[in-house]
Amino acid sequence: MNLIQQFTRFVIRKSFHLSVGIIESCIDTTSSRQQQKHLKQLPPGTLGNDIAVCLEQHQLRLVPGFESHDLKHVLLGFKMTPEDEIRLQAFMIGNGNYTFASFAILLFGVLLLPDCWLIFIKDWRNGRKAVPISIWTIDAYAHYSTASLQQSLYPEINTTIEKIAFMNVFVRWGAFAAIAAGVFGMLFCLPFLFSSSMKDLVGAGFPFLGGAVIAGAGLIALSNLSTAKVKKGLAL
C-alpha cells in the first residue's frame, strides 16, 4: 500500500469516526444499551447475539435509529470498519436501497479509494442477486440463526446448488447401474468365449466388449465425481 492509499484510508477512518461520534452525542443511547444487553443474552449463533458480540469486539454500541445498519454488517459479513462501510453501501444500492446516505458514502469511497473500484462493483452485483433486506430489523430477525439467514439471501444460488447435488446423486447411481450391467453382461458372455464354435465366439465377443465398455464408463464417471469432490475440498 503506497503513501497515497494510506493517507486516503486515514482520512476515511477519521471522517467515519467523527460522524459516529456526532451521532452518538446527539442521541440518547440509554434504550439502545439495554437492547444490546438483551441481544447478548440470546443463544449463540443467533443474529442478535452475533450483533452484540461484534459490537463489543469493535468497542461500539447500538445507536437508536441505526440498529438495522448493524444487522446488515453482521448478516452480510462486512466488518465494522470505514472501508467495509463503503462496501456495505455498494451492496445496499445494488439491493435497491436508494438513499442519499448510501449514495453519498459510496461516492466518498469511489473518490478516495480508486484501487477498490472492482471490489465495490462486485459488492454491488452481489446486492442485485440478493433478496431485498433494506427493511429487515433486529426486532424481527434477532432470534433467527445467522447462518440460515445468510443462506436465504441468494435463492437462485441455493437452487443451483440443490440441482447440482441432485445431478451428482443421479450420475452416481447411474454409474453404479452401468458397472453392474456391464459386469453382468461380461459374466454372461464369458462361458461362450471358450466355445469351439465361431458363431459363439463372435456372438459372445461383441456383447462382452460392450459390457466392458459400459462398466468402464461407469468407473470413469465415479472417478470424475471423486476428483470433483477432492478439488472442491481443496478449494475450501
mmCIF file of C-alpha atoms in Angstrom:
data_model
loop_
_atom_site.group_PDB
_atom_site.id
_atom_site.type_symbol
_atom_site.label_atom_id
_atom_site.label_comp_id
_atom_site.label_asym_id
_atom_site.label_seq_id
_atom_site.Cartn_x
_atom_site.Cartn_y
_atom_site.Cartn_z
ATOM 1 C CA MET A 1 0.000 0.000 0.000
ATOM 2 C CA ASN A 2 1.558 3.303 -1.098
ATOM 3 C CA LEU A 3 1.532 6.587 0.812
ATOM 4 C CA ILE A 4 -1.477 7.972 -1.075
ATOM 5 C CA GLN A 5 -3.554 4.892 -0.269
ATOM 6 C CA GLN A 6 -2.524 5.064 3.384
ATOM 7 C CA PHE A 7 -3.458 8.747 3.536
ATOM 8 C CA THR A 8 -6.874 8.280 1.929
ATOM 9 C CA ARG A 9 -7.683 5.454 4.335
ATOM 10 C CA PHE A 10 -6.605 7.648 7.238
ATOM 11 C CA VAL A 11 -8.971 10.388 6.037
ATOM 12 C CA ILE A 12 -11.814 7.887 5.694
ATOM 13 C CA ARG A 13 -11.267 6.472 9.195
ATOM 14 C CA LYS A 14 -11.204 9.908 10.777
ATOM 15 C CA SER A 15 -14.290 11.014 8.856
ATOM 16 C CA PHE A 16 -16.340 7.998 9.865
ATOM 17 C CA HIS A 17 -15.250 8.096 13.496
ATOM 18 C CA LEU A 18 -16.155 11.791 13.621
ATOM 19 C CA SER A 19 -19.572 11.054 12.091
ATOM 20 C CA VAL A 20 -20.288 8.264 14.577
ATOM 21 C CA GLY A 21 -19.198 10.482 17.474
ATOM 22 C CA ILE A 22 -21.505 13.318 16.382
ATOM 23 C CA ILE A 23 -24.469 10.957 16.001
ATOM 24 C CA GLU A 24 -23.919 9.371 19.425
ATOM 25 C CA SER A 25 -23.562 12.761 21.117
ATOM 26 C CA CYS A 26 -26.873 13.954 19.684
ATOM 27 C CA ILE A 27 -28.949 10.877 20.583
ATOM 28 C CA ASP A 28 -29.911 9.347 23.918
ATOM 29 C CA THR A 29 -28.493 5.815 23.817
ATOM 30 C CA THR A 30 -29.960 4.553 27.126
ATOM 31 C CA SER A 31 -32.565 2.350 25.463
ATOM 32 C CA SER A 32 -30.064 1.025 22.918
ATOM 33 C CA ARG A 33 -27.702 -0.060 25.720
ATOM 34 C CA GLN A 34 -30.490 -2.106 27.253
ATOM 35 C CA GLN A 35 -31.312 -3.574 23.864
ATOM 36 C CA GLN A 36 -27.680 -4.522 23.314
ATOM 37 C CA LYS A 37 -27.589 -6.313 26.690
ATOM 38 C CA HIS A 38 -30.730 -8.205 25.713
ATOM 39 C CA LEU A 39 -29.179 -9.240 22.395
ATOM 40 C CA LYS A 40 -26.078 -10.514 24.185
ATOM 41 C CA GLN A 41 -28.292 -12.848 26.238
ATOM 42 C CA LEU A 42 -29.710 -14.549 23.136
ATOM 43 C CA PRO A 43 -28.359 -18.021 22.236
ATOM 44 C CA PRO A 44 -25.003 -18.094 20.422
ATOM 45 C CA GLY A 45 -25.403 -18.322 16.662
ATOM 46 C CA THR A 46 -28.481 -16.131 16.559
ATOM 47 C CA LEU A 47 -28.297 -12.878 14.661
ATOM 48 C CA GLY A 48 -28.978 -10.813 17.774
ATOM 49 C CA ASN A 49 -26.169 -12.421 19.763
ATOM 50 C CA ASP A 50 -23.753 -12.124 16.829
ATOM 51 C CA ILE A 51 -24.552 -8.410 16.543
ATOM 52 C CA ALA A 52 -23.901 -7.811 20.258
ATOM 53 C CA VAL A 53 -20.628 -9.751 20.143
ATOM 54 C CA CYS A 54 -19.475 -7.897 17.025
ATOM 55 C CA LEU A 55 -20.223 -4.510 18.596
ATOM 56 C CA GLU A 56 -18.276 -5.442 21.729
ATOM 57 C CA GLN A 57 -15.293 -6.607 19.694
ATOM 58 C CA HIS A 58 -15.150 -3.240 17.927
ATOM 59 C CA GLN A 59 -15.925 -1.288 21.135
ATOM 60 C CA LEU A 60 -19.100 0.075 19.593
ATOM 61 C CA ARG A 61 -22.720 0.224 20.718
ATOM 62 C CA LEU A 62 -26.148 0.311 19.176
ATOM 63 C CA VAL A 63 -27.381 3.734 18.160
ATOM 64 C CA PRO A 64 -31.147 4.382 18.121
ATOM 65 C CA GLY A 65 -32.398 4.570 14.549
ATOM 66 C CA PHE A 66 -29.348 2.761 13.160
ATOM 67 C CA GLU A 67 -29.929 -0.725 14.613
ATOM 68 C CA SER A 68 -30.747 -2.282 11.248
ATOM 69 C CA HIS A 69 -27.467 -0.932 9.921
ATOM 70 C CA ASP A 70 -25.517 -3.079 12.385
ATOM 71 C CA LEU A 71 -27.725 -6.017 11.407
ATOM 72 C CA LYS A 72 -26.618 -5.715 7.789
ATOM 73 C CA HIS A 73 -22.939 -5.585 8.743
ATOM 74 C CA VAL A 74 -23.168 -8.902 10.590
ATOM 75 C CA LEU A 75 -25.576 -10.562 8.176
ATOM 76 C CA LEU A 76 -23.503 -9.729 5.104
ATOM 77 C CA GLY A 77 -20.130 -10.340 6.721
ATOM 78 C CA PHE A 78 -18.844 -6.785 6.341
ATOM 79 C CA LYS A 79 -16.524 -5.673 9.142
ATOM 80 C CA MET A 80 -17.414 -2.585 11.134
ATOM 81 C CA THR A 81 -14.633 -0.567 9.557
ATOM 82 C CA PRO A 82 -14.819 2.529 7.326
ATOM 83 C CA GLU A 83 -13.734 0.611 4.216
ATOM 84 C CA ASP A 84 -16.304 -2.135 4.747
ATOM 85 C CA GLU A 85 -18.908 0.527 5.450
ATOM 86 C CA ILE A 86 -18.405 1.764 1.889
ATOM 87 C CA ARG A 87 -18.620 -1.813 0.592
ATOM 88 C CA LEU A 88 -21.865 -2.269 2.511
ATOM 89 C CA GLN A 89 -23.369 0.794 0.839
ATOM 90 C CA ALA A 90 -22.338 -0.514 -2.582
ATOM 91 C CA PHE A 91 -24.146 -3.763 -1.761
ATOM 92 C CA MET A 92 -27.233 -1.963 -0.465
ATOM 93 C CA ILE A 93 -27.510 0.247 -3.554
ATOM 94 C CA GLY A 94 -27.371 -2.889 -5.675
ATOM 95 C CA ASN A 95 -30.024 -4.322 -3.358
ATOM 96 C CA GLY A 96 -32.363 -1.424 -4.121
ATOM 97 C CA ASN A 97 -31.692 0.849 -1.126
ATOM 98 C CA TYR A 98 -31.586 4.177 -2.964
ATOM 99 C CA THR A 99 -30.991 6.656 -0.139
ATOM 100 C CA PHE A 100 -28.984 9.864 -0.055
ATOM 101 C CA ALA A 101 -26.714 8.487 2.681
ATOM 102 C CA SER A 102 -25.897 5.344 0.689
ATOM 103 C CA PHE A 103 -25.031 7.268 -2.469
ATOM 104 C CA ALA A 104 -23.027 9.880 -0.539
ATOM 105 C CA ILE A 105 -20.936 7.295 1.318
ATOM 106 C CA LEU A 106 -20.307 5.265 -1.833
ATOM 107 C CA LEU A 107 -19.313 8.387 -3.784
ATOM 108 C CA PHE A 108 -16.953 9.311 -0.937
ATOM 109 C CA GLY A 109 -15.327 5.888 -1.221
ATOM 110 C CA VAL A 110 -15.166 5.920 -5.009
ATOM 111 C CA LEU A 111 -13.350 9.257 -4.996
ATOM 112 C CA LEU A 112 -10.843 8.327 -2.270
ATOM 113 C CA LEU A 113 -10.341 4.622 -2.993
ATOM 114 C CA PRO A 114 -9.954 4.128 -6.759
ATOM 115 C CA ASP A 115 -7.994 0.929 -6.049
ATOM 116 C CA CYS A 116 -11.209 -0.597 -4.615
ATOM 117 C CA TRP A 117 -13.489 0.085 -7.585
ATOM 118 C CA LEU A 118 -13.573 -3.550 -8.694
ATOM 119 C CA ILE A 119 -14.452 -4.607 -5.144
ATOM 120 C CA PHE A 120 -17.282 -2.067 -4.999
ATOM 121 C CA ILE A 121 -18.630 -3.322 -8.336
ATOM 122 C CA LYS A 122 -18.550 -6.900 -7.081
ATOM 123 C CA ASP A 123 -20.426 -5.909 -3.912
ATOM 124 C CA TRP A 124 -22.992 -4.019 -5.996
ATOM 125 C CA ARG A 125 -23.559 -7.095 -8.153
ATOM 126 C CA ASN A 126 -23.955 -9.281 -5.071
ATOM 127 C CA GLY A 127 -26.577 -6.843 -3.818
ATOM 128 C CA ARG A 128 -28.521 -7.217 -7.053
ATOM 129 C CA LYS A 129 -28.533 -11.009 -6.661
ATOM 130 C CA ALA A 130 -29.665 -10.994 -3.030
ATOM 131 C CA VAL A 131 -33.206 -10.752 -1.698
ATOM 132 C CA PRO A 132 -34.192 -7.218 -0.560
ATOM 133 C CA ILE A 133 -33.027 -6.680 3.038
ATOM 134 C CA SER A 134 -33.310 -2.913 3.457
ATOM 135 C CA ILE A 135 -36.429 -3.284 5.656
ATOM 136 C CA TRP A 136 -35.028 -6.081 7.856
ATOM 137 C CA THR A 137 -34.934 -5.100 11.549
ATOM 138 C CA ILE A 138 -33.264 -6.528 14.647
ATOM 139 C CA ASP A 139 -36.621 -6.942 16.386
ATOM 140 C CA ALA A 140 -37.871 -9.153 13.560
ATOM 141 C CA TYR A 141 -34.766 -11.287 12.971
ATOM 142 C CA ALA A 142 -32.725 -11.263 16.201
ATOM 143 C CA HIS A 143 -33.874 -14.758 17.213
ATOM 144 C CA TYR A 144 -33.112 -16.352 13.829
ATOM 145 C CA SER A 145 -29.944 -18.317 13.090
ATOM 146 C CA THR A 146 -27.393 -16.106 11.364
ATOM 147 C CA ALA A 147 -26.198 -18.978 9.172
ATOM 148 C CA SER A 148 -29.713 -19.844 7.965
ATOM 149 C CA LEU A 149 -30.457 -16.198 7.176
ATOM 150 C CA GLN A 150 -27.222 -15.909 5.203
ATOM 151 C CA GLN A 151 -28.150 -18.998 3.184
ATOM 152 C CA SER A 152 -31.539 -17.491 2.353
ATOM 153 C CA LEU A 153 -30.012 -14.327 0.881
ATOM 154 C CA TYR A 154 -29.291 -15.852 -2.531
ATOM 155 C CA PRO A 155 -32.213 -18.129 -3.504
ATOM 156 C CA GLU A 156 -31.008 -18.598 -7.097
ATOM 157 C CA ILE A 157 -27.594 -19.799 -5.923
ATOM 158 C CA ASN A 158 -29.184 -22.160 -3.399
ATOM 159 C CA THR A 159 -31.447 -23.573 -6.115
ATOM 160 C CA THR A 160 -28.434 -24.142 -8.363
ATOM 161 C CA ILE A 161 -26.605 -25.941 -5.566
ATOM 162 C CA GLU A 162 -29.611 -28.194 -5.000
ATOM 163 C CA LYS A 163 -29.770 -29.017 -8.714
ATOM 164 C CA ILE A 164 -26.066 -29.836 -8.789
ATOM 165 C CA ALA A 165 -26.435 -32.074 -5.738
ATOM 166 C CA PHE A 166 -29.362 -33.895 -7.387
ATOM 167 C CA MET A 167 -27.389 -34.387 -10.593
ATOM 168 C CA ASN A 168 -24.433 -35.766 -8.633
ATOM 169 C CA VAL A 169 -26.675 -38.340 -6.978
ATOM 170 C CA PHE A 170 -28.254 -39.212 -10.330
ATOM 171 C CA VAL A 171 -24.853 -39.644 -12.007
ATOM 172 C CA ARG A 172 -23.520 -41.715 -9.096
ATOM 173 C CA TRP A 173 -26.396 -44.207 -9.170
ATOM 174 C CA GLY A 174 -26.293 -44.260 -12.971
ATOM 175 C CA ALA A 175 -22.593 -45.124 -12.771
ATOM 176 C CA PHE A 176 -23.263 -47.963 -10.331
ATOM 177 C CA ALA A 177 -26.040 -49.262 -12.602
ATOM 178 C CA ALA A 178 -23.716 -49.130 -15.639
ATOM 179 C CA ILE A 179 -20.981 -51.018 -13.775
ATOM 180 C CA ALA A 180 -23.459 -53.680 -12.595
ATOM 181 C CA ALA A 181 -24.984 -54.096 -16.065
ATOM 182 C CA GLY A 182 -21.574 -54.229 -17.749
ATOM 183 C CA VAL A 183 -20.165 -56.809 -15.322
ATOM 184 C CA PHE A 184 -23.316 -58.927 -15.588
ATOM 185 C CA GLY A 185 -23.086 -58.867 -19.393
ATOM 186 C CA MET A 186 -19.414 -59.835 -19.307
ATOM 187 C CA LEU A 187 -20.051 -62.738 -16.925
ATOM 188 C CA PHE A 188 -22.984 -63.917 -19.006
ATOM 189 C CA CYS A 189 -20.903 -63.945 -22.198
ATOM 190 C CA LEU A 190 -17.750 -65.337 -20.606
ATOM 191 C CA PRO A 191 -18.582 -69.086 -20.924
ATOM 192 C CA PHE A 192 -19.292 -68.719 -24.651
ATOM 193 C CA LEU A 193 -15.809 -67.285 -25.254
ATOM 194 C CA PHE A 194 -14.340 -70.722 -24.542
ATOM 195 C CA SER A 195 -16.569 -72.397 -27.154
ATOM 196 C CA SER A 196 -15.015 -74.019 -30.227
ATOM 197 C CA SER A 197 -17.843 -72.623 -32.374
ATOM 198 C CA MET A 198 -17.002 -69.467 -34.317
ATOM 199 C CA LYS A 199 -20.635 -68.355 -34.051
ATOM 200 C CA ASP A 200 -20.468 -68.492 -30.263
ATOM 201 C CA LEU A 201 -17.182 -66.616 -30.200
ATOM 202 C CA VAL A 202 -18.473 -63.842 -32.450
ATOM 203 C CA GLY A 203 -21.908 -63.734 -30.807
ATOM 204 C CA ALA A 204 -20.445 -63.511 -27.304
ATOM 205 C CA GLY A 205 -17.334 -61.457 -28.108
ATOM 206 C CA PHE A 206 -19.086 -58.252 -29.116
ATOM 207 C CA PRO A 207 -21.513 -58.220 -26.137
ATOM 208 C CA PHE A 208 -18.535 -58.974 -23.854
ATOM 209 C CA LEU A 209 -16.681 -55.948 -25.219
ATOM 210 C CA GLY A 210 -19.858 -53.865 -24.935
ATOM 211 C CA GLY A 211 -20.225 -54.842 -21.278
ATOM 212 C CA ALA A 212 -16.586 -53.913 -20.655
ATOM 213 C CA VAL A 213 -17.128 -50.506 -22.248
ATOM 214 C CA ILE A 214 -20.285 -49.866 -20.190
ATOM 215 C CA ALA A 215 -18.604 -50.933 -16.942
ATOM 216 C CA GLY A 216 -15.557 -48.796 -17.792
ATOM 217 C CA ALA A 217 -17.751 -45.775 -18.474
ATOM 218 C CA GLY A 218 -19.354 -46.202 -15.048
ATOM 219 C CA LEU A 219 -15.958 -46.362 -13.371
ATOM 220 C CA ILE A 220 -14.815 -43.230 -15.201
ATOM 221 C CA ALA A 221 -17.957 -41.382 -14.090
ATOM 222 C CA LEU A 222 -17.337 -42.340 -10.447
ATOM 223 C CA SER A 223 -13.712 -41.273 -10.769
ATOM 224 C CA ASN A 224 -14.752 -37.865 -12.140
ATOM 225 C CA LEU A 225 -17.175 -37.343 -9.250
ATOM 226 C CA SER A 226 -14.477 -38.197 -6.719
ATOM 227 C CA THR A 227 -11.998 -35.860 -8.388
ATOM 228 C CA ALA A 228 -14.536 -33.037 -8.354
ATOM 229 C CA LYS A 229 -15.121 -33.558 -4.615
ATOM 230 C CA VAL A 230 -11.403 -33.515 -3.880
ATOM 231 C CA LYS A 231 -10.913 -30.271 -5.841
ATOM 232 C CA LYS A 232 -13.877 -28.690 -4.043
ATOM 233 C CA GLY A 233 -12.429 -29.709 -0.688
ATOM 234 C CA LEU A 234 -9.031 -28.233 -1.557
ATOM 235 C CA ALA A 235 -10.686 -25.016 -2.732
ATOM 236 C CA LEU A 236 -12.445 -24.684 0.626
#
